[in-house]
């Protein structure tokens, strides 16, 4: 039996899965936590990776490894390969002003947004690496001056696995490069003019590998796959194809779909990313997803299972109670300084059950807006594949079709980012033209009739916004 391993270095933790390269059979797993916060010393990811590998029984018998990682984060290296400062993660919104400035510098308003969309397929928001580089140049010029190379979380871990010391040897893949704001999925090239505009100089950037290309070998001799951004790895792990929309409810909420053509959305709603197979991955991301449920459960003094049961006790539409869950600002719509708001309170609906359901519905309404944007761009979804921690909630599974208006398929619980990385590792090992085909696991389909008026009420209230 030939074994391959996939790593998911996410915002909250590191997961490792080991599978049979031929059949995809799960052999063993391991995990370890990451520190909390919106900036993290990358060395903490390495410590967590080592712990997760140990928890998985080691990788001595593994022939290939690939890493899936959280997108957008900024890792700065000096000319000797040392980390310059803690990495700024995707959910660090301090670069929101920098994002607006970069759009303004290319013409501002719709002109500037269109210029960015034409250049790299996306309009910068605070999540993107390019905006974090501008923030660094403006607020920490001493760190910007030391920065000789920039890369992303999965790039850095892949490089470390290879025993890398030369920052010029760092590699990445199409999916993660497309989330930087200075690489175009359509042209397959860096826009070094935009990189220089952000940082004030042109640092070294990773070489972009093809989907099945090897990044080298680990210190132990295993083949290293190119790796991928977390959303692209999850789509690969789910074997998502045309007509499938992947809805991931984790720290962030992500709505994405595999497409054959690149996306260039000047409104900034859709990010024009690449996928892990050589195609494209138009993506809409919200900042407020599973943690909306966490916060509501904490407020009500219940656990998540009890929150789910409460939500299912209230009627569809929560008798008019609407939660706009901008609890951490928001990325889609781009309102980094927004706050949440609760509307339509009455004596009849101000109950724990109604609030629980309003939290689920509000979170899903934000994701439904993302689905609408993908449809408006020309995609024709037929079903939704729902994954992530939020998908464990029975209330989320049952309420989702009433909000989204499509059948919702919930695969059996799994580590789909790590699974996608594992499949990519097998692909790199085989050197074949196409990714290996592995059997898909069991799933359950939820169908329901959309709740009348719910989306309209939410849209009216979310559109009004709630800012300090």
XYZ file of N, CA, C and O in Angstrom, residues 191-323:
532
model
N 1.488 40.537 -11.334
C 1.469 41.957 -11.653
C 2.429 42.644 -10.691
O 2.040 43.127 -9.628
N 3.702 42.634 -11.053
C 4.712 43.193 -10.154
C 4.547 44.693 -9.977
O 5.009 45.248 -8.978
N 3.879 45.361 -10.934
C 3.621 46.788 -10.760
C 2.687 47.028 -9.583
O 2.871 47.991 -8.812
N 1.707 46.154 -9.386
C 0.784 46.298 -8.264
C 1.451 45.893 -6.947
O 1.202 46.496 -5.901
N 2.309 44.894 -7.003
C 3.091 44.499 -5.832
C 3.977 45.650 -5.369
O 4.029 45.982 -4.176
N 4.651 46.284 -6.316
C 5.525 47.411 -5.992
C 4.724 48.600 -5.502
O 5.142 49.328 -4.585
N 3.554 48.812 -6.084
C 2.690 49.905 -5.634
C 2.331 49.739 -4.167
O 2.259 50.716 -3.413
N 2.108 48.503 -3.760
C 1.694 48.255 -2.380
C 2.834 48.421 -1.394
O 2.692 49.104 -0.372
N 3.986 47.803 -1.682
C 5.083 47.764 -0.713
C 6.119 48.859 -0.924
O 6.902 49.152 -0.023
N 6.129 49.458 -2.111
C 7.133 50.472 -2.395
C 8.414 49.899 -2.961
O 9.371 50.628 -3.232
N 8.451 48.577 -3.140
C 9.585 47.900 -3.759
C 9.094 46.542 -4.237
O 7.960 46.128 -3.936
N 9.932 45.818 -4.978
C 9.521 44.514 -5.495
C 10.264 43.398 -4.765
O 11.418 43.101 -5.071
N 9.610 42.747 -3.793
C 10.247 41.638 -3.096
C 10.199 40.363 -3.942
O 9.487 40.291 -4.952
N 10.911 39.362 -3.511
C 10.826 38.052 -4.150
C 9.462 37.439 -3.858
O 8.937 37.558 -2.748
N 8.876 36.792 -4.870
C 7.581 36.127 -4.706
C 7.721 34.662 -5.118
O 8.611 34.310 -5.896
N 6.865 33.792 -4.615
C 7.011 32.361 -4.901
C 6.798 32.021 -6.383
O 6.004 32.665 -7.072
N 7.496 30.996 -6.828
C 7.255 30.454 -8.165
C 5.921 29.720 -8.134
O 5.648 28.943 -7.223
N 5.080 29.943 -9.145
C 3.740 29.369 -9.180
C 3.779 28.031 -9.912
O 4.124 27.967 -11.097
N 3.397 26.968 -9.215
C 3.432 25.626 -9.767
C 2.082 25.232 -10.351
O 1.038 25.726 -9.924
N 2.113 24.324 -11.302
C 0.891 23.767 -11.845
C 0.258 22.786 -10.876
O 0.882 22.363 -9.884
N -1.001 22.370 -11.130
C -1.747 21.552 -10.169
C -1.057 20.260 -9.744
O -1.129 19.875 -8.572
N -0.405 19.558 -10.671
C 0.224 18.284 -10.324
C 1.737 18.388 -10.224
O 2.422 17.378 -10.025
N 2.263 19.606 -10.320
C 3.712 19.801 -10.297
C 4.265 19.591 -8.892
O 3.608 19.894 -7.891
N 5.488 19.097 -8.826
C 6.124 18.859 -7.541
C 6.862 20.096 -7.040
O 7.503 20.786 -7.816
N 6.745 20.338 -5.732
C 7.476 21.446 -5.108
C 8.843 20.997 -4.623
O 9.604 21.803 -4.094
N 9.169 19.733 -4.797
C 10.436 19.176 -4.333
C 10.176 17.957 -3.480
O 9.213 17.213 -3.710
N 11.009 17.753 -2.483
C 10.861 16.641 -1.550
C 11.036 17.138 -0.123
O 11.718 18.122 0.119
N 10.402 16.421 0.791
C 10.589 16.733 2.206
C 12.002 16.320 2.622
O 12.702 15.601 1.898
N 12.411 16.756 3.792
C 13.707 16.364 4.327
C 13.810 14.846 4.415
O 14.874 14.264 4.211
N 12.661 14.186 4.657
C 12.650 12.724 4.764
C 12.587 12.033 3.404
O 12.651 10.805 3.338
N 12.438 12.803 2.322
C 12.459 12.222 0.988
C 11.124 12.038 0.314
O 11.055 11.569 -0.829
N 10.008 12.409 0.973
C 8.697 12.284 0.345
C 8.494 13.367 -0.706
O 8.995 14.491 -0.567
N 7.748 13.057 -1.751
C 7.404 14.036 -2.773
C 6.527 15.118 -2.155
O 5.623 14.831 -1.358
N 6.783 16.366 -2.512
C 5.964 17.494 -2.050
C 5.079 17.984 -3.192
O 5.577 18.347 -4.254
N 3.759 17.978 -2.964
C 2.849 18.557 -3.930
C 2.891 20.072 -3.865
O 3.466 20.662 -2.948
N 2.260 20.702 -4.853
C 2.261 22.162 -4.915
C 1.529 22.799 -3.746
O 1.826 23.915 -3.348
N 0.555 22.079 -3.172
C -0.273 22.674 -2.139
C -1.387 23.514 -2.739
O -1.506 23.635 -3.960
N -2.203 24.117 -1.889
C -3.344 24.903 -2.377
C -3.899 25.763 -1.263
O -3.657 25.511 -0.080
N -4.665 26.777 -1.660
C -5.449 27.520 -0.693
C -6.555 26.633 -0.149
O -6.969 25.651 -0.791
N -7.058 26.964 1.029
C -7.996 26.061 1.690
C -9.268 25.801 0.894
O -9.746 24.665 0.830
N -9.821 26.818 0.260
C -11.072 26.625 -0.473
C -10.879 25.766 -1.715
O -11.719 24.923 -2.036
N -9.766 25.960 -2.404
C -9.466 25.135 -3.566
C -9.205 23.697 -3.152
O -9.622 22.746 -3.822
N -8.501 23.508 -2.035
C -8.240 22.158 -1.547
C -9.535 21.465 -1.149
O -9.723 20.267 -1.428
N -10.449 22.200 -0.513
C -11.730 21.608 -0.126
C -12.532 21.181 -1.348
O -13.139 20.099 -1.365
N -12.553 22.020 -2.393
C -13.268 21.658 -3.616
C -12.679 20.397 -4.238
O -13.407 19.532 -4.737
N -11.348 20.274 -4.205
C -10.692 19.078 -4.727
C -11.017 17.866 -3.857
O -11.281 16.769 -4.362
N -11.037 18.061 -2.539
C -11.359 16.967 -1.639
C -12.786 16.484 -1.784
O -13.082 15.305 -1.574
N -13.689 17.384 -2.158
C -15.098 17.035 -2.360
C -15.379 16.522 -3.764
O -16.498 16.110 -4.062
N -14.371 16.597 -4.639
C -14.546 16.252 -6.057
C -15.666 17.079 -6.670
O -16.485 16.587 -7.453
N -15.711 18.382 -6.315
C -16.755 19.263 -6.839
C -16.592 19.442 -8.340
O -15.483 19.581 -8.850
N -17.715 19.451 -9.044
C -17.697 19.602 -10.494
C -18.702 20.632 -10.954
O -19.310 21.341 -10.137
N -18.913 20.736 -12.260
C -19.873 21.705 -12.796
C -21.264 21.520 -12.184
O -21.741 20.394 -12.040
N -21.865 22.638 -11.798
C -23.182 22.592 -11.179
C -23.159 22.500 -9.669
O -24.196 22.658 -9.016
N -21.976 22.218 -9.108
C -21.849 22.147 -7.650
C -21.401 23.490 -7.093
O -20.467 24.097 -7.599
N -22.066 23.925 -6.039
C -21.616 25.070 -5.258
C -21.149 24.533 -3.912
O -21.872 23.758 -3.270
N -19.954 24.898 -3.515
C -19.441 24.490 -2.209
C -19.690 25.616 -1.219
O -19.247 26.744 -1.428
N -20.416 25.309 -0.177
C -20.716 26.271 0.892
C -19.996 25.800 2.140
O -20.322 24.744 2.701
N -18.990 26.547 2.560
C -18.195 26.177 3.724
C -18.505 27.138 4.864
O -18.340 28.357 4.721
N -18.966 26.586 5.975
C -19.325 27.400 7.133
C -18.326 27.120 8.236
O -18.455 26.163 9.008
N -17.289 27.932 8.293
C -16.275 27.819 9.322
C -16.077 29.167 9.976
O -17.036 29.915 10.181
N -14.823 29.504 10.291
C -14.538 30.842 10.813
C -15.076 31.893 9.862
O -15.691 32.879 10.266
N -14.860 31.676 8.574
C -15.483 32.502 7.544
C -16.559 31.681 6.852
O -16.620 30.464 6.989
N -17.419 32.355 6.109
C -18.401 31.673 5.274
C -17.990 31.831 3.828
O -17.717 32.952 3.380
N -17.917 30.738 3.086
C -17.426 30.779 1.715
C -18.422 30.102 0.792
O -18.883 28.990 1.063
N -18.739 30.800 -0.302
C -19.570 30.237 -1.361
C -18.725 30.249 -2.624
O -18.270 31.317 -3.057
N -18.526 29.078 -3.218
C -17.645 29.015 -4.371
C -18.093 27.913 -5.314
O -18.876 27.033 -4.938
N -17.588 27.956 -6.539
C -17.942 26.950 -7.535
C -16.819 26.814 -8.545
O -16.148 27.790 -8.877
N -16.601 25.599 -9.026
C -15.603 25.378 -10.073
C -16.158 25.904 -11.393
O -17.306 25.637 -11.752
N -15.341 26.679 -12.109
C -15.774 27.279 -13.375
C -14.694 27.083 -14.429
O -13.514 26.945 -14.115
N -15.108 27.073 -15.678
C -14.161 26.905 -16.781
C -13.592 28.222 -17.268
O -12.591 28.228 -17.997
N -14.204 29.332 -16.873
C -13.751 30.648 -17.324
C -13.405 31.531 -16.131
O -14.025 31.411 -15.062
N -12.443 32.446 -16.285
C -12.080 33.336 -15.183
C -13.167 34.353 -14.890
O -13.997 34.668 -15.749
N -13.154 34.866 -13.662
C -14.132 35.860 -13.222
C -13.455 37.210 -13.054
O -12.334 37.290 -12.557
N -14.170 38.270 -13.471
C -13.669 39.641 -13.284
C -14.833 40.515 -12.835
O -15.463 41.186 -13.653
N -15.123 40.488 -11.556
C -16.271 41.203 -11.004
C -15.834 42.550 -10.440
O -15.208 42.620 -9.385
N -16.198 43.615 -11.132
C -15.786 44.957 -10.716
C -16.521 45.435 -9.471
O -16.104 46.418 -8.856
N -17.619 44.753 -9.071
C -18.291 45.160 -7.829
C -17.503 44.711 -6.610
O -17.740 45.211 -5.509
N -16.592 43.768 -6.793
C -15.814 43.267 -5.678
C -16.485 42.168 -4.885
O -15.896 41.616 -3.957
N -17.714 41.808 -5.272
C -18.420 40.755 -4.539
C -17.771 39.400 -4.766
O -17.557 38.623 -3.831
N -17.443 39.111 -6.032
C -16.839 37.824 -6.380
C -15.340 37.998 -6.542
O -14.881 38.885 -7.263
N -14.584 37.155 -5.877
C -13.136 37.131 -6.065
C -12.814 36.139 -7.179
O -13.286 35.005 -7.150
N -11.996 36.571 -8.137
C -11.700 35.742 -9.289
C -10.514 34.831 -9.054
O -9.433 35.046 -9.608
N -10.693 33.798 -8.263
C -9.603 32.914 -7.886
C -9.441 31.763 -8.881
O -10.316 31.498 -9.699
N -8.323 31.081 -8.766
C -8.077 29.847 -9.505
C -8.363 28.667 -8.588
O -8.377 28.796 -7.363
N -8.576 27.485 -9.188
C -8.790 26.298 -8.375
C -7.527 25.437 -8.355
O -6.471 25.857 -8.837
N -7.620 24.242 -7.834
C -6.449 23.373 -7.698
C -6.319 22.370 -8.836
O -5.489 21.471 -8.759
N -7.133 22.535 -9.896
C -7.085 21.583 -11.007
C -6.692 22.207 -12.326
O -6.637 21.514 -13.343
N -6.474 23.511 -12.340
C -6.174 24.200 -13.589
C -7.334 25.013 -14.106
O -7.221 25.682 -15.145
N -8.462 24.973 -13.398
C -9.627 25.769 -13.786
C -9.742 26.989 -12.855
O -8.739 27.481 -12.366
N -10.954 27.453 -12.637
C -11.158 28.692 -11.885
C -12.147 28.458 -10.748
O -12.915 27.495 -10.756
N -12.113 29.358 -9.769
C -12.891 29.176 -8.550
C -13.478 30.511 -8.095
O -13.023 31.089 -7.097
N -14.459 31.061 -8.822
C -15.095 32.295 -8.348
C -15.630 32.095 -6.938
O -16.277 31.085 -6.646
N -15.378 33.074 -6.076
C -15.602 32.860 -4.647
C -16.153 34.115 -3.990
O -15.717 35.225 -4.286
N -17.112 33.900 -3.124
C -17.651 34.972 -2.280
C -17.417 34.574 -0.832
O -17.715 33.438 -0.433
N -16.875 35.497 -0.053
C -16.519 35.179 1.332
C -17.151 36.179 2.288
O -17.144 37.391 2.044
N -17.708 35.668 3.379
C -18.198 36.519 4.466
C -17.329 36.287 5.700
O -16.823 35.183 5.919
N -17.159 37.309 6.496
C -16.383 37.168 7.730
C -17.172 36.485 8.831
O -16.596 35.898 9.744
N -18.500 36.575 8.758
C -19.343 36.122 9.861
C -20.051 34.825 9.495
O -20.991 34.819 8.708
N -19.586 33.730 10.103
C -20.189 32.439 9.799
C -20.402 31.662 11.101
O -21.236 32.038 11.908
N -19.639 30.598 11.322
C -19.915 29.733 12.471
C -19.813 30.464 13.806
O -20.494 30.094 14.770
N -18.979 31.490 13.862
C -18.838 32.187 15.150
C -20.079 33.006 15.501
O -20.254 33.402 16.658
N -20.951 33.256 14.516
C -22.255 33.855 14.834
C -23.046 32.887 15.715
O -23.699 33.294 16.687
N -22.993 31.612 15.378
C -23.675 30.605 16.182
C -23.021 30.488 17.563
O -23.714 30.369 18.576
N -21.688 30.520 17.588
C -20.975 30.458 18.869
C -21.403 31.610 19.782
O -21.666 31.411 20.976
N -21.440 32.823 19.219
C -21.774 34.007 20.018
C -23.208 33.946 20.519
O -23.501 34.313 21.671
N -24.128 33.492 19.675
C -25.528 33.406 20.075
C -25.718 32.354 21.166
O -26.463 32.562 22.131
N -25.031 31.232 21.015
C -25.105 30.196 22.053
C -24.571 30.723 23.378
O -25.155 30.457 24.449
N -23.490 31.466 23.307
C -22.909 32.035 24.534
C -23.886 33.008 25.190
O -24.053 33.020 26.410
N -24.531 33.840 24.365
C -25.508 34.792 24.894
C -26.665 34.080 25.582
O -27.139 34.513 26.649
N -27.116 32.974 24.998
C -28.259 32.254 25.549
C -27.862 31.274 26.651
O -28.734 30.667 27.285
N -26.548 31.099 26.853
C -26.093 30.204 27.905
C -26.317 28.738 27.584
O -26.584 27.933 28.490
N -26.190 28.382 26.298
C -26.404 27.000 25.878
C -25.212 26.538 25.037
O -24.399 27.349 24.588
N -25.126 25.234 24.799
C -24.122 24.742 23.871
C -24.705 24.742 22.449
O -25.884 25.070 22.243
N -23.883 24.376 21.462
C -24.323 24.451 20.072
C -25.429 23.452 19.755
O -26.315 23.735 18.933
N -25.407 22.302 20.388
C -26.478 21.327 20.155
C -27.813 21.854 20.661
O -28.846 21.724 19.987
N -27.804 22.461 21.826
C -29.028 23.045 22.371
C -29.473 24.236 21.524
O -30.669 24.424 21.294
N -28.532 25.033 21.022
C -28.891 26.142 20.135
C -29.611 25.620 18.896
O -30.611 26.202 18.453
N -29.136 24.531 18.342
C -29.765 23.936 17.171
C -31.195 23.512 17.480
O -32.128 23.785 16.702
N -31.389 22.849 18.613
C -32.744 22.407 18.976
C -33.669 23.602 19.186
O -34.837 23.575 18.781
N -33.148 24.662 19.806
C -33.960 25.866 19.998
C -34.385 26.462 18.654
O -35.548 26.830 18.464
N -33.427 26.566 17.729
C -33.721 27.181 16.428
C -34.816 26.428 15.694
O -35.663 27.037 15.007
N -34.849 25.111 15.827
C -35.857 24.320 15.131
C -37.219 24.370 15.818
O -38.227 23.929 15.241
N -37.287 24.935 17.016
C -38.571 25.113 17.698
C -39.308 26.359 17.214
O -40.526 26.451 17.376
N -38.565 27.319 16.638
C -39.184 28.563 16.169
C -39.648 28.385 14.721
O -39.088 27.590 13.969
N -40.659 29.150 14.293
C -41.149 29.016 12.925
C -40.195 29.640 11.914
O -39.358 30.481 12.260
N -40.309 29.217 10.659
C -39.520 29.797 9.579
C -39.775 31.294 9.525
O -40.923 31.748 9.588
N -38.687 32.074 9.411
C -38.801 33.523 9.418
C -38.762 34.130 10.790
O -38.770 35.361 10.942
N -38.724 33.306 11.835
C -38.587 33.766 13.231
C -39.637 34.799 13.617
O -39.377 35.695 14.426
N -40.830 34.678 13.011
C -41.921 35.634 13.293
C -41.455 37.080 13.132
O -41.851 37.972 13.900
N -40.598 37.326 12.145
C -40.170 38.689 11.835
C -38.912 39.148 12.533
O -38.419 40.252 12.256
N -38.345 38.337 13.402
C -37.094 38.713 14.079
C -35.925 38.472 13.119
O -35.763 37.371 12.586
N -35.112 39.502 12.886
C -34.022 39.422 11.909
C -32.717 39.848 12.567
O -32.628 40.941 13.135
N -31.718 38.983 12.486
C -30.380 39.324 12.954
C -29.499 39.597 11.742
O -29.350 38.741 10.862
